[in-house]
XYZ file of C-alpha atoms in Angstrom:
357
model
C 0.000 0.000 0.000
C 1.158 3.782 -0.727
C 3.066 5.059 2.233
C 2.959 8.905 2.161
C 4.815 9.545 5.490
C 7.561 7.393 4.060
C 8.069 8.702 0.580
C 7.941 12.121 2.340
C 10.480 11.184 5.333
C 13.143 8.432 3.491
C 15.305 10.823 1.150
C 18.464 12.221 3.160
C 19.144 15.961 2.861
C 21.845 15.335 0.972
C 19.691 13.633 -1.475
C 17.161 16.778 -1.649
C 19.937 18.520 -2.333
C 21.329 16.569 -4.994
C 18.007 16.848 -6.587
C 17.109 20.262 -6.420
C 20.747 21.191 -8.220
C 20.371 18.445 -11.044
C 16.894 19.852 -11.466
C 18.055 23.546 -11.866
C 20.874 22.092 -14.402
C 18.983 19.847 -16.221
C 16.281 22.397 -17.037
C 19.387 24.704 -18.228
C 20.948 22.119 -20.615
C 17.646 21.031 -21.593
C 16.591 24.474 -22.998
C 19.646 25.208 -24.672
C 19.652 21.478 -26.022
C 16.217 22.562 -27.331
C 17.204 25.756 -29.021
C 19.841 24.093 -30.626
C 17.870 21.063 -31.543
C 20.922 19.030 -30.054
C 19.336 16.122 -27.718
C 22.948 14.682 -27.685
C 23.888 17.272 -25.970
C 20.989 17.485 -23.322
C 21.249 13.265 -22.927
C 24.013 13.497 -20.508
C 21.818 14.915 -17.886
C 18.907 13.372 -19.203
C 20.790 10.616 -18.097
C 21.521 11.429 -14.481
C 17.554 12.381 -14.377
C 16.616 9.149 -14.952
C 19.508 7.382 -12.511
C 18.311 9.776 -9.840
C 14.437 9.213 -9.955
C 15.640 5.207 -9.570
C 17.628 6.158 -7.069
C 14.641 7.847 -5.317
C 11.980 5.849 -5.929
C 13.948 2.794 -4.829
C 14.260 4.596 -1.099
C 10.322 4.966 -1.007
C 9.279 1.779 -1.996
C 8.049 -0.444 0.696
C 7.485 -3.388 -1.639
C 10.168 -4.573 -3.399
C 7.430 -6.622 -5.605
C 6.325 -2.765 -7.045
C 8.094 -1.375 -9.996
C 10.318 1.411 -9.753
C 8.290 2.743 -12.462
C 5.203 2.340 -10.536
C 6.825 3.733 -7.567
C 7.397 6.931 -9.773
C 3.798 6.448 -10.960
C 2.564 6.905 -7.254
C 4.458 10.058 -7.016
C 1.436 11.799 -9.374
C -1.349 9.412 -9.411
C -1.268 7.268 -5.877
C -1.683 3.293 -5.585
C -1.961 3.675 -10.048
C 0.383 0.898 -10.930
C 1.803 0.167 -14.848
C 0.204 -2.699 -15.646
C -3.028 -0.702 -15.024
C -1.929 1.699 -17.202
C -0.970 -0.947 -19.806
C -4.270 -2.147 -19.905
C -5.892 0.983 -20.597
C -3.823 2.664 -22.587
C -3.621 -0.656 -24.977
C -7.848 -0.501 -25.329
C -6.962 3.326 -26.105
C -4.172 2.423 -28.954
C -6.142 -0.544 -29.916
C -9.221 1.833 -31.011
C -7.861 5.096 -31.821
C -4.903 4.105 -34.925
C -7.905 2.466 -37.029
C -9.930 5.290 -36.388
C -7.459 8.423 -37.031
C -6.861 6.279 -40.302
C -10.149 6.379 -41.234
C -11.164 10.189 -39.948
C -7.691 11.090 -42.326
C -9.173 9.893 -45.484
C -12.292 12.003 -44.917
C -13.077 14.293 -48.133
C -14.893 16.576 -46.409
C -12.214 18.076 -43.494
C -12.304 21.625 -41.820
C -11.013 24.675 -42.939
C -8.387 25.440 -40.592
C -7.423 28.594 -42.259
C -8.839 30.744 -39.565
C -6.128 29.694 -37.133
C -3.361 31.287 -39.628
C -2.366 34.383 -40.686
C -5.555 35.461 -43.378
C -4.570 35.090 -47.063
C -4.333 38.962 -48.408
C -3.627 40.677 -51.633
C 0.092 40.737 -51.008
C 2.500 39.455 -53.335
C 4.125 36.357 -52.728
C 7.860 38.664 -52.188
C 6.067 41.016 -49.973
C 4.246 37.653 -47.877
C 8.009 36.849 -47.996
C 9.434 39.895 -46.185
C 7.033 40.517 -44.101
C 7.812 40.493 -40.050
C 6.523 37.992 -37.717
C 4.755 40.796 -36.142
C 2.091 42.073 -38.514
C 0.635 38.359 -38.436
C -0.587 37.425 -35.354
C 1.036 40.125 -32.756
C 2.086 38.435 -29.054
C 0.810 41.172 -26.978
C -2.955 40.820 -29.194
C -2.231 37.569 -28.273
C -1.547 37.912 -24.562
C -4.690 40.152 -24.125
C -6.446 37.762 -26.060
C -6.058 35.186 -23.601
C -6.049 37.231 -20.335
C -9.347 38.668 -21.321
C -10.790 34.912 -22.306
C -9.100 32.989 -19.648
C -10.282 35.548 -16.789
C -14.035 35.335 -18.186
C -13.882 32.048 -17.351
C -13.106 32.418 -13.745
C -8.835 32.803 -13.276
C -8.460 35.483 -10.671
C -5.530 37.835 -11.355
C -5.785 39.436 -8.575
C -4.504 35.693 -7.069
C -1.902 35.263 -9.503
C -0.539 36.367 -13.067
C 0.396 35.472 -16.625
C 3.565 35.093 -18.148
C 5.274 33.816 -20.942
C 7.171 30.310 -20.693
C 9.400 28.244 -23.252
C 6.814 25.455 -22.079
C 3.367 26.359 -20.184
C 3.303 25.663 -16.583
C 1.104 26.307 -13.327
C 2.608 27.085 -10.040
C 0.599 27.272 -7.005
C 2.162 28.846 -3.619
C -1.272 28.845 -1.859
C -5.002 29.519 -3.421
C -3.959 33.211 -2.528
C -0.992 33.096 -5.279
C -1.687 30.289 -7.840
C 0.702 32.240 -11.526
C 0.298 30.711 -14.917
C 2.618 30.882 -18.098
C 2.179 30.040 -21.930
C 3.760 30.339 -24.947
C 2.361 32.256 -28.276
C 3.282 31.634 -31.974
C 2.721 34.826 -34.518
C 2.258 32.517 -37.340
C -1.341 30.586 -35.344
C -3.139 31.726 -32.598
C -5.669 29.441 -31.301
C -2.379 27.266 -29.060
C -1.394 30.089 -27.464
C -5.215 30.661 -26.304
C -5.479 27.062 -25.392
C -2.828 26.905 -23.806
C -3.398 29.800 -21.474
C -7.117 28.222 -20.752
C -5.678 24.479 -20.189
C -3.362 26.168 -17.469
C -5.751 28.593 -16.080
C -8.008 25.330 -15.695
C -5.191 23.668 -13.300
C -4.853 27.388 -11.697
C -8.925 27.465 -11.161
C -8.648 23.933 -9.544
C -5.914 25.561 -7.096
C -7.400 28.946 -5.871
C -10.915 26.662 -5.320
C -8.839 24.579 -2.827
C -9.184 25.336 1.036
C -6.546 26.941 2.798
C -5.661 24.531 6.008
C -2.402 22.490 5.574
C -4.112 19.493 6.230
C -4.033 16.758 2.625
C -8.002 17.704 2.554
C -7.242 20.984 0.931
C -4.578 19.418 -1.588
C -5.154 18.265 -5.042
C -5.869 14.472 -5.273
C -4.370 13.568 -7.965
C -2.805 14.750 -11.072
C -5.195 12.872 -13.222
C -7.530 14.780 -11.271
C -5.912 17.789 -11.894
C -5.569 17.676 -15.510
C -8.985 16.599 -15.685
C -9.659 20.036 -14.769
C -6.935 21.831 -17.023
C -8.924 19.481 -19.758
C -11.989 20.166 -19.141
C -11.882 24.033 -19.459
C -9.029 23.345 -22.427
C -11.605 20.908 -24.488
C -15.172 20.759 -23.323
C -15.399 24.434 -22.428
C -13.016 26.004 -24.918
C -13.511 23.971 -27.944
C -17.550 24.102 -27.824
C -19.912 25.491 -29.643
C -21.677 28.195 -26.952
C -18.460 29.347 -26.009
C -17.134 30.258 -29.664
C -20.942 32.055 -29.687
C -19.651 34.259 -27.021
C -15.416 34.531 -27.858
C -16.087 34.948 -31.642
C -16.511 38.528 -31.422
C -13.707 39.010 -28.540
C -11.292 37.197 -31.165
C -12.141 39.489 -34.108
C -11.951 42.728 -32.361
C -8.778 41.945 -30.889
C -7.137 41.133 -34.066
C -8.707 44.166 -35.840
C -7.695 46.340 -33.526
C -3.960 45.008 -33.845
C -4.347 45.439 -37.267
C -4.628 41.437 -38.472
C -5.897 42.121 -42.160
C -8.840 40.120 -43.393
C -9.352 37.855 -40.081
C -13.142 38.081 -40.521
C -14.679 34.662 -39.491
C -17.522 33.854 -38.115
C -18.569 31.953 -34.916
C -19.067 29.162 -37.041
C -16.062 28.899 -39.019
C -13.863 29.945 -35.765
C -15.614 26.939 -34.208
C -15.000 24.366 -36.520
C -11.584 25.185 -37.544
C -10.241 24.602 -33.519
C -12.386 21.346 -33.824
C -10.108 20.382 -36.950
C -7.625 17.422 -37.042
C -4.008 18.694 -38.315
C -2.688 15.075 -38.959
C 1.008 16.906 -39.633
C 1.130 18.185 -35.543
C 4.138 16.831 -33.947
C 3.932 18.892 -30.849
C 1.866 17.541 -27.993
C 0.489 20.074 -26.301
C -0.952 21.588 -29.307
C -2.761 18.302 -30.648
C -6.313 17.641 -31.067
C -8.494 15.214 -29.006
C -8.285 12.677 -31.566
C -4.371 12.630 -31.585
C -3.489 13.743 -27.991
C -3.858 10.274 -26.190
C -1.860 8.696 -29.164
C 0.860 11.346 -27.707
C 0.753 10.451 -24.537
C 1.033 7.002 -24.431
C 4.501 7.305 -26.948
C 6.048 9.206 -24.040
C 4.763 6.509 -21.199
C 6.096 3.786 -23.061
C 9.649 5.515 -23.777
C 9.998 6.616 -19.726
C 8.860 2.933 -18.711
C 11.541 1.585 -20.820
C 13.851 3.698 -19.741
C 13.358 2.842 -16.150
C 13.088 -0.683 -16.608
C 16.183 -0.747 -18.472
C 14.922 -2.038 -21.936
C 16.025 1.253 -23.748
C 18.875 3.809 -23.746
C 18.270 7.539 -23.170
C 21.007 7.666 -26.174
C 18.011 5.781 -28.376
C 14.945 8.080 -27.362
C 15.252 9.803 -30.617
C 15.362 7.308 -32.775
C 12.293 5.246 -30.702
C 10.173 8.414 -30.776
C 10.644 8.547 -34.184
C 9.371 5.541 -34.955
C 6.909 5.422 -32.720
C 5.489 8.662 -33.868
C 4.720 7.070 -37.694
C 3.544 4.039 -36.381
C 1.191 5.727 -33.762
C 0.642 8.624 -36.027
C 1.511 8.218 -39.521
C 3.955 11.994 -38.979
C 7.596 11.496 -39.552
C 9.702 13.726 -37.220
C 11.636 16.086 -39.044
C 14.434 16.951 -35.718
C 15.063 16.956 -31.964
C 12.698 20.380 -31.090
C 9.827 19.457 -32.875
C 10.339 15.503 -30.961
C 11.795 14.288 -28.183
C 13.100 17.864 -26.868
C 9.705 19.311 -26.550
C 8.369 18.528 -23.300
C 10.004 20.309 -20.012
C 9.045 16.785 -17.680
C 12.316 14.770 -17.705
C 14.550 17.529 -17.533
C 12.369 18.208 -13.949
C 12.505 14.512 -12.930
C 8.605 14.420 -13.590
C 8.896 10.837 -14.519
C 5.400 9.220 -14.402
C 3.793 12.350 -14.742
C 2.868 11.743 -18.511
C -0.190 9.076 -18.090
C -1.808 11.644 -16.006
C -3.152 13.631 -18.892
C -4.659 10.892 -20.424
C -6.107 9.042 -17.395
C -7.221 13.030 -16.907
């Protein structure tokens, strides 16, 4: 059985410590691996990430029958163990490959123009030299989703918004819960999304008491991004909500001076409902795709763990795994196995959460 006082009591100081300054560097090399699109150079701590959440989990496990990678599972999701996760992620798989396959050979798709800069009159040299800024301007964008996100029920005055190479929630109490995300000038609607899917986990934390007993802490993280989820997919991709942010969308971009971005409710709606079967990135993927995602990085970090694959080989296995699972063939290290903050923070186990969310 999960034994919180021990997992919280059996990791020396100098283990903490240890942690905390592999986290900080990891991060570090992991974002410059990133910009570079380098994972060889980001594996070497990569590396030590993995040894170290072993290391860890095998001090709080209190049945040597348990997995370390279960162990690490009970870190986000308590008493979840992998073969549980096998089981459901494999009906998942099992259902979702034929049916991608089948919604990819539809003849009738959405437009998804809406979500990209609007076609204009330019000429193809001018479309060429024009600046990142006159398509979709960041700060239109960060209104944009301050405005939205707030509507919805984020309190600033109980946090703020940043930007963030990935987006993240932090939570110091329910007085101070501050969210980040990330914008793109060449498509809007991620940035937005991303903004609500965080504000979602940030709504979950300011609604939490404020004693500092476990009843006023979040119960899970599949709990947790059920929330971030909900207000990301069911709220912000349905129909009466793109009734009511339709017209907040258009004026914003008018008023930044986004030429020709003229839509309607319908055809806003619709387009963020589309499939784009070329996405590589995660946290930008549809409902269709997503779980497909998240089940490629579960089975790379189990393997991992267990010791059946090589941090060297996580490109190459995400590679394939991606045009088996997806059909998309990964063009470099950004756009695939650098994308995702979680290993360089030692947040191994954390993945299955957003799909059992």
């Amino acid at each position: 059985k999960p034994n919180p006082t021990k997992k919280a009591t059996c990791i020396p100081s100098s283990l903490a410590a240890r942690k905390a300054e592999l986290e900080s560097s990891a991060y570090a090399a992991w974002v410059k691996a990133r910009e570079n699109d380098d994972f060889s150079s980001f594996a070497p701590s990569l590396k030590q990430c993995f040894d170290q959440a072993k290391e860890i989990a095998t001090l709080q496990r209190t049945d040597e029958n348990i997995s370390l990678y279960s162990q690490m599972l009970d870190e986000f999701e308590m008493g979840m163990k992998s073969s549980r996760i096998d089981e459901l992620f494999a009906q998942v798989q099992e259902a979702l490959v034929p049916l991608i396959s089948k919604v990819k050979s539809s003849t009738n798709p959405p437009d998804l123009s809406p979500l990209f800069p609007p076609k204009t009159n330019k000429t193809d040299e001018e479309e060429k030299n024009e600046t990142e800024e006159e398509s979709f301007p960041v700060e239109s964008q960060k209104h944009l989703s301050k405005t939205l996100v707030t509507t919805l029920g984020y309190d600033t005055t109980h946090g703020r918004i940043d930007t963030a190479v990935h987006p993240f929630t932090t939570s110091f109490s329910p007085y101070d819960v501050r969210i980040t995300s990330r914008f793109n000038t060449k498509e809007w609607f991620q940035g937005l999304m991303g903004t609500i899917h965080e504000g979602g986990h940030a709504m979950y934390e300011q609604s939490l008491g404020d004693s500092d007993t476990s009843l006023d802490t979040a119960l899970s993280m599949g709990v947790h991004e059920s929330q971030s989820l909900f207000w990301e997919r069911h709220i912000g991709k349905g129909r009466p909500f793109w009734k009511f942010a339709g017209s907040v969308v258009r004026d914003v971009f008018r008023e930044s001076g986004v030429e020709g971005f003229e839509y309607s409710d319908e055809e806003l709606y619709r387009a963020v409902n589309g499939v784009d079967f070329k996405n590589l990135i995660r946290v930008d993927a549809d409902e269709l795709t997503y779980p497909l995602h998240v089940i490629l990085r579960y089975g790379i970090e189990r393997d991992v763990v267990e010791g059946t694959l090589d941090v060297d080989d996580i490109p190459k296995r995400w590679n394939e795994d991606m045009k088996s699972l997806l059909d998309v063939d990964v063009p470099n290290d950004k756009e695939g196995s650098l994308q995702d903050i979680h290993w360089s923070c030692m947040a191994i186990g954390y993945f299955p959460t957003y799909l059992l969310g």
